[in-house]
Short mmCIF file of C-alpha atoms in Angstrom, two decimals:
data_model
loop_
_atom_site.label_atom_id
_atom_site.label_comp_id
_atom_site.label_asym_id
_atom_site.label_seq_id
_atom_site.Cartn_x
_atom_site.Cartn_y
_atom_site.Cartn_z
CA UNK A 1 -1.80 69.33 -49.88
CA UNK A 2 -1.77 70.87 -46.53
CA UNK A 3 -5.09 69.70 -45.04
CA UNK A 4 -4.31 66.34 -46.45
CA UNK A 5 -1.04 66.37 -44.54
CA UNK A 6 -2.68 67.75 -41.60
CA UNK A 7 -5.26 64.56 -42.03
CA UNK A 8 -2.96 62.51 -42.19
CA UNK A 9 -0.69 63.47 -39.37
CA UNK A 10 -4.03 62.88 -37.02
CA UNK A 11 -4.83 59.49 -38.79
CA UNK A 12 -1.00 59.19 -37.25
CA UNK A 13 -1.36 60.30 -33.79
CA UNK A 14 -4.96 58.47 -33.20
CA UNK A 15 -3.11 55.11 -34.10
CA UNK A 16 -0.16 55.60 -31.97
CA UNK A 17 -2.71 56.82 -29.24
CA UNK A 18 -4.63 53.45 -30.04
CA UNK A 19 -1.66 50.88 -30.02
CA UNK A 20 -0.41 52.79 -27.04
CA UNK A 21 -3.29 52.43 -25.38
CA UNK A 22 -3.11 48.85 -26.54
CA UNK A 23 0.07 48.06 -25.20
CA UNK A 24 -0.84 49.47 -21.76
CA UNK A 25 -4.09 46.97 -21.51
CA UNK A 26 -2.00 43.89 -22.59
CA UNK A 27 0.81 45.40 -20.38
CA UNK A 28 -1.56 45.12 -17.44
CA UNK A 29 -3.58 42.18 -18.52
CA UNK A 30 -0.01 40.23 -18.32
CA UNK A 31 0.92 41.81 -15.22
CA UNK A 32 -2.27 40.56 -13.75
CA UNK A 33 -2.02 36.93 -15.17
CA UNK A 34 1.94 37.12 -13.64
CA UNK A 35 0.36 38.12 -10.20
CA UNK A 36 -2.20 35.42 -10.70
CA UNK A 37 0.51 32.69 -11.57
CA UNK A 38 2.96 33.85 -8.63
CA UNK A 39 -0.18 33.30 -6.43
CA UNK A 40 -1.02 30.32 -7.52
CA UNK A 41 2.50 28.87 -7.55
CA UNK A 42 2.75 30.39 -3.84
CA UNK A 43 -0.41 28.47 -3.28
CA UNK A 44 0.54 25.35 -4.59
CA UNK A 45 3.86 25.24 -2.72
CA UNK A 46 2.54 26.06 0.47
CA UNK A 47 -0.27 23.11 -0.03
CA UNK A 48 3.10 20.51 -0.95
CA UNK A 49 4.99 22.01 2.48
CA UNK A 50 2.03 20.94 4.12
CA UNK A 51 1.21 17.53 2.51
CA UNK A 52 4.99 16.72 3.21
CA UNK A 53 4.81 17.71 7.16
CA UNK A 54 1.52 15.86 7.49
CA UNK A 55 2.90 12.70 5.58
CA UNK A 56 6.03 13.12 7.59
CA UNK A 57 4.18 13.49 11.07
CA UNK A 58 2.22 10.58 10.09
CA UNK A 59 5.57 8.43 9.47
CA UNK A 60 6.98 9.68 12.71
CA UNK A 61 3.71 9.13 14.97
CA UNK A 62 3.71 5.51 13.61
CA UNK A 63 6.88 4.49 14.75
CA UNK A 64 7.09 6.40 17.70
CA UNK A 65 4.24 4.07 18.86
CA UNK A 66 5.75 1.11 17.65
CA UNK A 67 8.62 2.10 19.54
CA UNK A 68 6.80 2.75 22.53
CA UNK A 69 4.37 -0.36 22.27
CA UNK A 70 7.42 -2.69 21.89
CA UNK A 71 9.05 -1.31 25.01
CA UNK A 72 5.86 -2.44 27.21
CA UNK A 73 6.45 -5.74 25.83
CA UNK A 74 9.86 -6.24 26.24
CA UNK A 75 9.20 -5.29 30.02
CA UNK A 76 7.65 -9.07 29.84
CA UNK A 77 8.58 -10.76 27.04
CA UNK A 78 12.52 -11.90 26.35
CA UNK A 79 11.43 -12.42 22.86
CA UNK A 80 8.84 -9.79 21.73
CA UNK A 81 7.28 -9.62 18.09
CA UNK A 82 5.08 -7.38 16.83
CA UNK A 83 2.91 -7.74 13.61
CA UNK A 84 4.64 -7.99 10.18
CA UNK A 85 4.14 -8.36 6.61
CA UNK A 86 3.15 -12.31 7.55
CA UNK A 87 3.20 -12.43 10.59
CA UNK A 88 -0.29 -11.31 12.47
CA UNK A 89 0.61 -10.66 16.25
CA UNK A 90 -2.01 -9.69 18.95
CA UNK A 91 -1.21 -9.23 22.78
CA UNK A 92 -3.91 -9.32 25.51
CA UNK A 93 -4.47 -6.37 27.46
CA UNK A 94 -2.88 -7.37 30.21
CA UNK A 95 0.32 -8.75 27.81
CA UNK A 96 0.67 -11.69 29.36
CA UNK A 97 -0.98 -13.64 26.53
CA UNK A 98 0.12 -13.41 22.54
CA UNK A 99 -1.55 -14.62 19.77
CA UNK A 100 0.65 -15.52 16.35
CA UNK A 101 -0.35 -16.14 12.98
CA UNK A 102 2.15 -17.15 10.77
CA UNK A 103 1.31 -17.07 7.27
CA UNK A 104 4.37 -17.75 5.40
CA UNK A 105 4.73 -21.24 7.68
CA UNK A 106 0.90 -22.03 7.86
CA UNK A 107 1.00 -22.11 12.07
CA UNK A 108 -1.14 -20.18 14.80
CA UNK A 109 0.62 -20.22 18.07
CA UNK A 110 -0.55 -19.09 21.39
CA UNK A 111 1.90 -18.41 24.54
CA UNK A 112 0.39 -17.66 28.23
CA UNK A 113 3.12 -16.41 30.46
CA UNK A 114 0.61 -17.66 33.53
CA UNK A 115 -1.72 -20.45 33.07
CA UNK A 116 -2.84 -22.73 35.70
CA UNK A 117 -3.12 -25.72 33.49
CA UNK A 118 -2.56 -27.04 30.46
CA UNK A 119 -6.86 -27.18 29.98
CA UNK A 120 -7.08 -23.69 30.79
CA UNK A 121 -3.96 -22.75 28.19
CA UNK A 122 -5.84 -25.39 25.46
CA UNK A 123 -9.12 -23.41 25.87
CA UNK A 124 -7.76 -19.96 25.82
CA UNK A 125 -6.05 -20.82 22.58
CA UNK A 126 -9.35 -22.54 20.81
CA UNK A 127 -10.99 -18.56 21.60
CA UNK A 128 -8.04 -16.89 20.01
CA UNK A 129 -8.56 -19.32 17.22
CA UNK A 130 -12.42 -18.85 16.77
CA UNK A 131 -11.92 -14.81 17.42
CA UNK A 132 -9.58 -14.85 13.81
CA UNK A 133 -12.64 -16.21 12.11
CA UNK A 134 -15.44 -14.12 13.74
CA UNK A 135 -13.94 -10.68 14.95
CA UNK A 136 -13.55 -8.32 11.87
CA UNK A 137 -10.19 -6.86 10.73
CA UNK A 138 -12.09 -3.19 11.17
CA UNK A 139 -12.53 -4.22 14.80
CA UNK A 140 -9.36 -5.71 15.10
CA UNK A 141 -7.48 -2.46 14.10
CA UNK A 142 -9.60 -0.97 16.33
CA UNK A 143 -7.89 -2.13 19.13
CA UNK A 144 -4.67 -2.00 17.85
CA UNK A 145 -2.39 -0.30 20.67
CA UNK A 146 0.13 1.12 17.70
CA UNK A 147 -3.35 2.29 15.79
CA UNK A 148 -4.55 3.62 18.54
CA UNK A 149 -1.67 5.54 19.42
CA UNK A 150 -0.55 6.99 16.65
CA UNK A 151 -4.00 7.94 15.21
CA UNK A 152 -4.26 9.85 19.04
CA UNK A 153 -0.64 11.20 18.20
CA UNK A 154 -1.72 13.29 14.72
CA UNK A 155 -5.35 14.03 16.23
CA UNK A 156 -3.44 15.83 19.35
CA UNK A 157 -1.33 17.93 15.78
CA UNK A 158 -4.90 18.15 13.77
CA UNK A 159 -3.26 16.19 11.51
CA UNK A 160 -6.17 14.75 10.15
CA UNK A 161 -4.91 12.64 6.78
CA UNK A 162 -5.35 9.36 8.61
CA UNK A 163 -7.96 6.84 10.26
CA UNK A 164 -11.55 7.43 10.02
CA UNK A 165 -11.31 11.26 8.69
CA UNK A 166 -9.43 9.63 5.55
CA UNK A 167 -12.15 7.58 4.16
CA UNK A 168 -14.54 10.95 3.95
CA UNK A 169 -11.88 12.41 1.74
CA UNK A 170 -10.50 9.01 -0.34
CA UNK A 171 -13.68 7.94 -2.07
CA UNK A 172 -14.29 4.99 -3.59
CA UNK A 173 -13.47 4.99 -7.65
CA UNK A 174 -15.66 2.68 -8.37
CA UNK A 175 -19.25 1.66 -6.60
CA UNK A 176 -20.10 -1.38 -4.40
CA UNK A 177 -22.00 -3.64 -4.98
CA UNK A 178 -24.85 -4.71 -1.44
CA UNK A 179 -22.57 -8.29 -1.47
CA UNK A 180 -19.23 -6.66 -2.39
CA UNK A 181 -20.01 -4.50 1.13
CA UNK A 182 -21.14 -7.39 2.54
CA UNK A 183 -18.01 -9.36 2.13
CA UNK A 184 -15.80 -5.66 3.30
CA UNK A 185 -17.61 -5.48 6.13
CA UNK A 186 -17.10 -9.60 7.16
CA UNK A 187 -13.81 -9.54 6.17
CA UNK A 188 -11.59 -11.58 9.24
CA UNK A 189 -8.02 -12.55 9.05
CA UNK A 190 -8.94 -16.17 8.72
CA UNK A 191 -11.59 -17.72 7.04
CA UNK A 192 -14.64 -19.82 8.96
CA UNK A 193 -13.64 -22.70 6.88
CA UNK A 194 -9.82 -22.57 7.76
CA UNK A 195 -10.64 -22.73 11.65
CA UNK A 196 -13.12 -25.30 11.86
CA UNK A 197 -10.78 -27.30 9.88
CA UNK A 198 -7.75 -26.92 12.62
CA UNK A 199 -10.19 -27.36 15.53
CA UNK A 200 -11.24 -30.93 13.91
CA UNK A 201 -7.77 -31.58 13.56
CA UNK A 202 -5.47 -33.41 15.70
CA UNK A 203 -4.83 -31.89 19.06
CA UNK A 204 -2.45 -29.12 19.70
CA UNK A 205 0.85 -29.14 19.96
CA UNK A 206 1.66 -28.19 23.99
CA UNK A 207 4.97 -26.99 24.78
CA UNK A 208 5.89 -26.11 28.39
CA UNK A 209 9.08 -23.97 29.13
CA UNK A 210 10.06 -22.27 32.34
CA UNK A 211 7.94 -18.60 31.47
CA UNK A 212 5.18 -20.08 29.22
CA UNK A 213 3.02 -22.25 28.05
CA UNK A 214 2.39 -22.47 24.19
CA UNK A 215 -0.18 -24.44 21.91
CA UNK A 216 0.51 -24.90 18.38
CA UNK A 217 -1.57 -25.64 15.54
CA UNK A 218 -0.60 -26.22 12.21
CA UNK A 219 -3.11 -24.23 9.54
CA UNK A 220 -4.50 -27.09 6.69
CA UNK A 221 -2.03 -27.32 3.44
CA UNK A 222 -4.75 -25.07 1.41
CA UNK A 223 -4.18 -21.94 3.69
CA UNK A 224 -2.83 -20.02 0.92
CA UNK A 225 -4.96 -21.29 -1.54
CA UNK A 226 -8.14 -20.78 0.74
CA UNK A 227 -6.89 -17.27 1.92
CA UNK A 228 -5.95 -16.76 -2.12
CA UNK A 229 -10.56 -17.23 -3.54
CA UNK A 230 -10.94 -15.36 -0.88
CA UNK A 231 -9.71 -11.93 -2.39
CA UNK A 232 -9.85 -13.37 -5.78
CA UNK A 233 -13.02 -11.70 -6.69
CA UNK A 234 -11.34 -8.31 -6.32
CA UNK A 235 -8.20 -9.30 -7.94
CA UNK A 236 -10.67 -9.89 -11.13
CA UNK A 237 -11.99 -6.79 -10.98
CA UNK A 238 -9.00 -4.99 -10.93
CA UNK A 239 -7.00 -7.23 -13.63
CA UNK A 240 -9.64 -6.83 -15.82
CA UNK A 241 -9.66 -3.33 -15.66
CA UNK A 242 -6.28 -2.54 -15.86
CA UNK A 243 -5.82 -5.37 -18.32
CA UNK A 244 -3.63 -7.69 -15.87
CA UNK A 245 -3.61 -11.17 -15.51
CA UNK A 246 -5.56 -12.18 -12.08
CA UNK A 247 -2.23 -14.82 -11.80
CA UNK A 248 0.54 -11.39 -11.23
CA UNK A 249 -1.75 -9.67 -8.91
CA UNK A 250 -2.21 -12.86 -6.32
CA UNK A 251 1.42 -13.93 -6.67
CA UNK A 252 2.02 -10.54 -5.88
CA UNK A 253 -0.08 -10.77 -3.05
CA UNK A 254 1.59 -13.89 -2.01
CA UNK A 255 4.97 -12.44 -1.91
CA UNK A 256 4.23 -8.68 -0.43
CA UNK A 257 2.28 -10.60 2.57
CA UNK A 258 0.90 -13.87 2.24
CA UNK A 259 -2.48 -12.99 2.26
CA UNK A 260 -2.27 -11.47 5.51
CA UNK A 261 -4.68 -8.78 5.22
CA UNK A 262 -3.54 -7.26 8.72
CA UNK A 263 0.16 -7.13 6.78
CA UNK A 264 2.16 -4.27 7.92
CA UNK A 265 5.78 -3.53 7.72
CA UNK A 266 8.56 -0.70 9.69
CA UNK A 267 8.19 1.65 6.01
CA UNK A 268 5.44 1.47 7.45
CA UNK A 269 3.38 -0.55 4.26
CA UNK A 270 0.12 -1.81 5.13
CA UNK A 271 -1.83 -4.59 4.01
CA UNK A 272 -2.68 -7.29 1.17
CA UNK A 273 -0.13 -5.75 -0.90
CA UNK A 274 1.83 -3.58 1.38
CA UNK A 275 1.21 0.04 0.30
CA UNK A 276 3.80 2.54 1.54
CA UNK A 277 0.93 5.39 2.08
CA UNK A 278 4.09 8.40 1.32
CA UNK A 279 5.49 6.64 -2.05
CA UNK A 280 3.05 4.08 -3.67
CA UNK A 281 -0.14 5.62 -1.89
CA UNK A 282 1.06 8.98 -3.67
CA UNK A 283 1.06 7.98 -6.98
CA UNK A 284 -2.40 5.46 -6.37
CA UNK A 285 -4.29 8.40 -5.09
CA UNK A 286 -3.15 11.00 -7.61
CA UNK A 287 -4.22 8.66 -10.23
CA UNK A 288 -7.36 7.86 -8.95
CA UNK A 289 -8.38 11.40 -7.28
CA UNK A 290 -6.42 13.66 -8.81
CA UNK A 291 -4.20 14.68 -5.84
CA UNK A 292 -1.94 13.25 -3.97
CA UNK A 293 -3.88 11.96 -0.67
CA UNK A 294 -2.26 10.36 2.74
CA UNK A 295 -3.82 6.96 2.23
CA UNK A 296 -4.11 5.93 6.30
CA UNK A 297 -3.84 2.25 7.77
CA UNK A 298 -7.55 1.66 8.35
CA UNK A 299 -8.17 2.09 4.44
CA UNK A 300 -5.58 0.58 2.98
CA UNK A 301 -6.62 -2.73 5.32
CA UNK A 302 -9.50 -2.78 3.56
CA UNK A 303 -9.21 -5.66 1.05
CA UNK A 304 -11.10 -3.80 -1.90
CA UNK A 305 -8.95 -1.04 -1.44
CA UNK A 306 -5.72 -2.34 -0.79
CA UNK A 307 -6.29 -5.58 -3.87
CA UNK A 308 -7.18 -1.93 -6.14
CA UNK A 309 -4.04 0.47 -4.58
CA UNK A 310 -1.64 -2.40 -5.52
CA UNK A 311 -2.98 -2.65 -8.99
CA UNK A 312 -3.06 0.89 -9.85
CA UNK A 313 0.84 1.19 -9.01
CA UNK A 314 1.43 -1.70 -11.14
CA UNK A 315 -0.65 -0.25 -14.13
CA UNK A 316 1.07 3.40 -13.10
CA UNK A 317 4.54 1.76 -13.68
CA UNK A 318 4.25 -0.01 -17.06
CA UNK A 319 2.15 2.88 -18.00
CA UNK A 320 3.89 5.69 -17.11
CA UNK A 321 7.63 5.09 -15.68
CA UNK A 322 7.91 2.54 -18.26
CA UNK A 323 5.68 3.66 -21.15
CA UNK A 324 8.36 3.85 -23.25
CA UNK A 325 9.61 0.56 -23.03
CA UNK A 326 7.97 -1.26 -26.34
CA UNK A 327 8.26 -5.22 -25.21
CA UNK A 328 5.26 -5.77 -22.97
CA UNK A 329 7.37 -8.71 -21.21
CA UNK A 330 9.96 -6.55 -20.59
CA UNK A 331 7.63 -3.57 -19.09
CA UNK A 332 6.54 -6.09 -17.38
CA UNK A 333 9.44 -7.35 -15.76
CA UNK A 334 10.75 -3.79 -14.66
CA UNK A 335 7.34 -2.85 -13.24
CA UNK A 336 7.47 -5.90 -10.74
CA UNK A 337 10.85 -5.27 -9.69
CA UNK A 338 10.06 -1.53 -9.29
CA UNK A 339 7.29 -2.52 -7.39
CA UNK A 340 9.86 -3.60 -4.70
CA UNK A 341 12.33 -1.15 -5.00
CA UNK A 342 11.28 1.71 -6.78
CA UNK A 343 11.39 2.96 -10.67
CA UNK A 344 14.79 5.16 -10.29
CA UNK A 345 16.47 1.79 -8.71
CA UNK A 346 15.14 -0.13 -11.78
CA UNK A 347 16.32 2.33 -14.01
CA UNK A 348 20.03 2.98 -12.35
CA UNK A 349 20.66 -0.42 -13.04
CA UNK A 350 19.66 -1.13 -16.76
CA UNK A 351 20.93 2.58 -17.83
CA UNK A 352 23.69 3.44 -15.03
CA UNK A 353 21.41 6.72 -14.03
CA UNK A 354 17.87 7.19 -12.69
CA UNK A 355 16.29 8.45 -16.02
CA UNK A 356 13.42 6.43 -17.22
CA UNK A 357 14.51 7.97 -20.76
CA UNK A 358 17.81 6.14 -20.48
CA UNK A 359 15.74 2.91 -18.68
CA UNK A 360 13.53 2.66 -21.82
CA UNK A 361 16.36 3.22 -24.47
CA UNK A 362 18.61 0.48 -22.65
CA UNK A 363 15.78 -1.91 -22.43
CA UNK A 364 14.52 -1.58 -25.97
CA UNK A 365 18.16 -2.38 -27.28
CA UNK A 366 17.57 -5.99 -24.74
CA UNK A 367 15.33 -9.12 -25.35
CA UNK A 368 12.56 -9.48 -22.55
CA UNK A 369 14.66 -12.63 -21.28
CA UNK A 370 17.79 -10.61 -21.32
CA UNK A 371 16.32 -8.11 -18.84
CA UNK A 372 15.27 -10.33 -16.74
CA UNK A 373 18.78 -12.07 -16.11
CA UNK A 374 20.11 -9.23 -16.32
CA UNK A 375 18.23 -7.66 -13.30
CA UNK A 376 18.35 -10.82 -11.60
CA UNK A 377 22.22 -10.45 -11.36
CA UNK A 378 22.39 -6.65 -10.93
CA UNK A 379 19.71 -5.24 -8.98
CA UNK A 380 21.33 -3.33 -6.15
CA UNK A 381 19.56 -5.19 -3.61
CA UNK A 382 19.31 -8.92 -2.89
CA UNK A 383 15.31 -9.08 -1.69
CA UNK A 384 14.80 -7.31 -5.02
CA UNK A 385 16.40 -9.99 -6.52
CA UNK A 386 14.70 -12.58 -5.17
CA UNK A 387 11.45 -10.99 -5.03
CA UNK A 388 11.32 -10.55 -8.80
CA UNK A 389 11.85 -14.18 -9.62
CA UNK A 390 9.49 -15.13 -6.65
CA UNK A 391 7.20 -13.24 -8.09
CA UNK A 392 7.39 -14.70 -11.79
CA UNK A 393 7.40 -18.00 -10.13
CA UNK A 394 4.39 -17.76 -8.66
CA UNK A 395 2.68 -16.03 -11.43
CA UNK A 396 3.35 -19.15 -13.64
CA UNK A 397 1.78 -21.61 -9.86
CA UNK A 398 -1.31 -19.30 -10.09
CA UNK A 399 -1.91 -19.43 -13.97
CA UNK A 400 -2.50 -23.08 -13.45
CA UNK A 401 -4.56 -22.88 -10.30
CA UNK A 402 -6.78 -20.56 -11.98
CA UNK A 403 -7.17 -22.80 -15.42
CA UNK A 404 -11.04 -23.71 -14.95
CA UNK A 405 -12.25 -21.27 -12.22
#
C-alpha cells in the first residue's frame, strides 16, 4: 500500500512537472507570437505614416507648381487658363503663344500676343493643329511645366511614388498585346482623322483685339464620337471583364472629361476618367496589386490604364461598398453617383449616416427608380446631382451608338 502510494505520488509530480513545463513553452511560444504581432503592427503603421506623407507631398508638390506656373502666366496673360478636365491648354516657351482645346464645345483656339500678320498667326495655328495629331501625349507630358516641376519637387524629397519610377512598381494586370502597345505608344490628343478634317474645312475664324491675335476652328460634329472608337477597344476589354456594359464606361468617360486624355483637374484627377491617385487610385491599386500604390500622372494618362483604373473603382463600388445592396439597378445607381462624390456621401444621404450597412438596408427597403429620384433630389451636392443623371443619359445615347459595332 505504501510503495503503491509512493508510485503514485511520482506518477503525480512527473505530470505536474510535465504540464508545468508545458505551460512555460506555450507561455513563451505566445509571448513570442505577441512580440511578433507588436512588430509587425509597428511595421505596418510605420509603412501607412509613410504612404500618407508621400501621397501628401505628392498633393502638395502638384499644386505648388500649378500655383507657381499660373503666376508666370498671369505676368502676361489678363485671362490665364491652365489645362482642365476638358479643356487641353499648352503655352509656348516663351508664353506668348497658347494653344486651347476645348472638348466639351468641339473648338481649338490659338492666341499670339505678338504676331506680325494675320499669315504668320494662320500658319502658327495650322502647326499647333497638326502637333495634336502627331506629337504623343507621353511627349506632351513631357514637357509639361507643372509635370516637370512637381516630379523635380518629390525627386529633390526622394519621394519616388510618381513619374517614370511608378510604372517599375505598378505593373500591368493584364499583358499587351504588339498592336495594343502600338496604339499606347501613338496615342495623341486628337486623332489624324479629326485634323485633316478641320484643315479641309472652311478657313479660320480670325479675331484681332488690342493684345492678341486668335484663330478659331470649330472641331467636325463627330469629335466625341471619333475621340469615343478611339478608346473603345479598351472600354471592351474592361466591361467585359468586370461584366459592365461598354455604354456606362464611355458615358462615363464623356462626363469625367470628354475624352480628353490629357484631362486633369485641382484634386488633382488625371485623365480619361479622372483618377484622384490618393482616393480612387488607392482602392484601384490595392485591388489590382495588393497594396495601396501612389498611381502618378504619367500612368494614369495612359489610356489602357486610366480606361482600366476607372473600371476597377466602378466594379470596387457595386462590389464591395455596395455588395449588399440586392437590386443590380439600384447598385448601380449608387456606384455612379459615388463615383463622383464618394461611397460615405452616397450612403449619408439614403441612410442619414456614412455606414454602407445602413446604405444597403435603406436601399433594399426602395425600388431602383425610387433611389434614383431620390438621390437626384438629395445628394448633398448639385454636380453630383447632375452628374448622375448625365451620366444615365448618356449611357442610354451610347447603347444605341454601339447597336451594330
Amino acid at each position: 500500500m505504501y510503495l503503491k502510494g509512493k508510485y503514485l505520488l511520482r506518477l503525480s509530480t512527473i505530470a505536474c512537472l510535465t504540464l508545468s513545463l508545458n505551460s512555460l513553452a506555450k507561455t513563451s511560444d505566445e509571448a513570442e507570437f505577441e512580440a511578433f504581432l507588436k512588430q509587425r503592427q509597428s511595421e505596418f503603421s510605420q509603412y501607412e505614416q509613410q504612404q500618407k506623407q508621400e501621397f501628401e507631398a505628392f498633393v502638395s508638390a502638384w499644386r505648388d507648381a500649378e500655383s507657381a506656373y499660373l503666376k508666370q502666366i498671369t505676368a502676361k496673360w489678363q485671362d490665364p487658363n491652365l489645362p482642365s478636365s476638358k479643356v487641353w491648354v499648352k503655352y509656348s516657351d516663351d508664353l506668348n503663344k497658347r494653344t486651347s482645346v476645348n472638348f466639351e464645345s468641339g473648338e481649338v483656339v490659338v492666341e499670339l500676343l505678338s504676331s506680325k500678320s494675320d499669315e504668320q498667326a494662320v500658319e502658327y495655328a495650322k502647326e499647333q493643329l497638326n502637333e495634336l495629331s502627331q506629337v504623343t501625349v507621353d511627349k506632351t507630358l513631357a514637357k509639361d511645366p507643372i509635370y516637370i516641376t512637381a516630379n523635380n519637387t518629390l525627386n529633390s524629397k526622394s519621394i519616388i511614388s510618381t513619374g517614370k519610377p511608378l510604372n517599375n512598381k505598378v505593373e500591368q494586370s493584364k499583358p499587351l498585346t504588339a498592336t495594343q502597345s502600338k496604339k499606347v505608344a501613338e496615342q495623341t490628343v486628337l486623332s489624324t482623322e479629326i485634323v485633316q478634317e478641320v484643315l479641309a474645312a472652311k478657313a479660320p475664324v480670325i479675331t484681332k483685339q488690342k493684345d492678341r491675335v486668335t484663330i478659331s476652328y470649330k472641331l467636325p460634329a463627330n469629335t466625341l464620337s471619333n475621340q469615343a472608337k478611339r478608346y473603345l477597344p479598351e472600354v471592351k476589354v474592361q466591361a467585359a471583364r468586370y461584366n459592365l456594359e461598354p455604354a456606362l464606361l464611355l458615358a462615363i468617360i464623356h462626363t469625367e472629361s470628354s475624352f480628353n486624355p490629357l484631362a486633369r483637374s485641382p484634386i488633382p484627377a488625371f485623365g480619361l476618367m479622372q483618377i484622384v491617385p490618393t482616393s480612387a487610385g488607392k482602392d484601384v491599386s490595392n485591388f489590382l496589386q495588393g497594396k495601396p500604390l501612389l498611381l502618378s500622372p504619367e500612368y494614369l494618362f495612359k489610356a489602357d490604364n486610366n480606361v482600366e483604373a476607372g473600371s476597377t473603382y466602378l466594379h470596387i463600388l457595386s462590389n464591395r461598398y455596395f455588395k449588399n445592396v440586392r437590386n443590380e439597378q439600384s447598385r448601380l445607381y449608387m456606384s455612379i453617383a459615388a463615383y463622383n462624390t464618394g461611397p460615405g456621401n452616397v450612403a449619408k444621404t439614403l441612410s442619414g449616416s456614412n455606414s454602407l450597412n445602413q446604405a444597403s438596408i435603406a436601399a433594399n427597403a426602395m425600388s431602383a427608380d425610387k433611389i434614383y429620384a431620390y438621390m437626384v433630389n438629395n445628394l448633398p451636392a448639385q454636380e453630383t446631382r447632375n452628374y448622375l443623371q448625365k451620366v444615365v443619359k448618356r449611357t442610354a445615347y451610347y447603347q444605341a451608338q454601339l447597336k451594330g459595332i
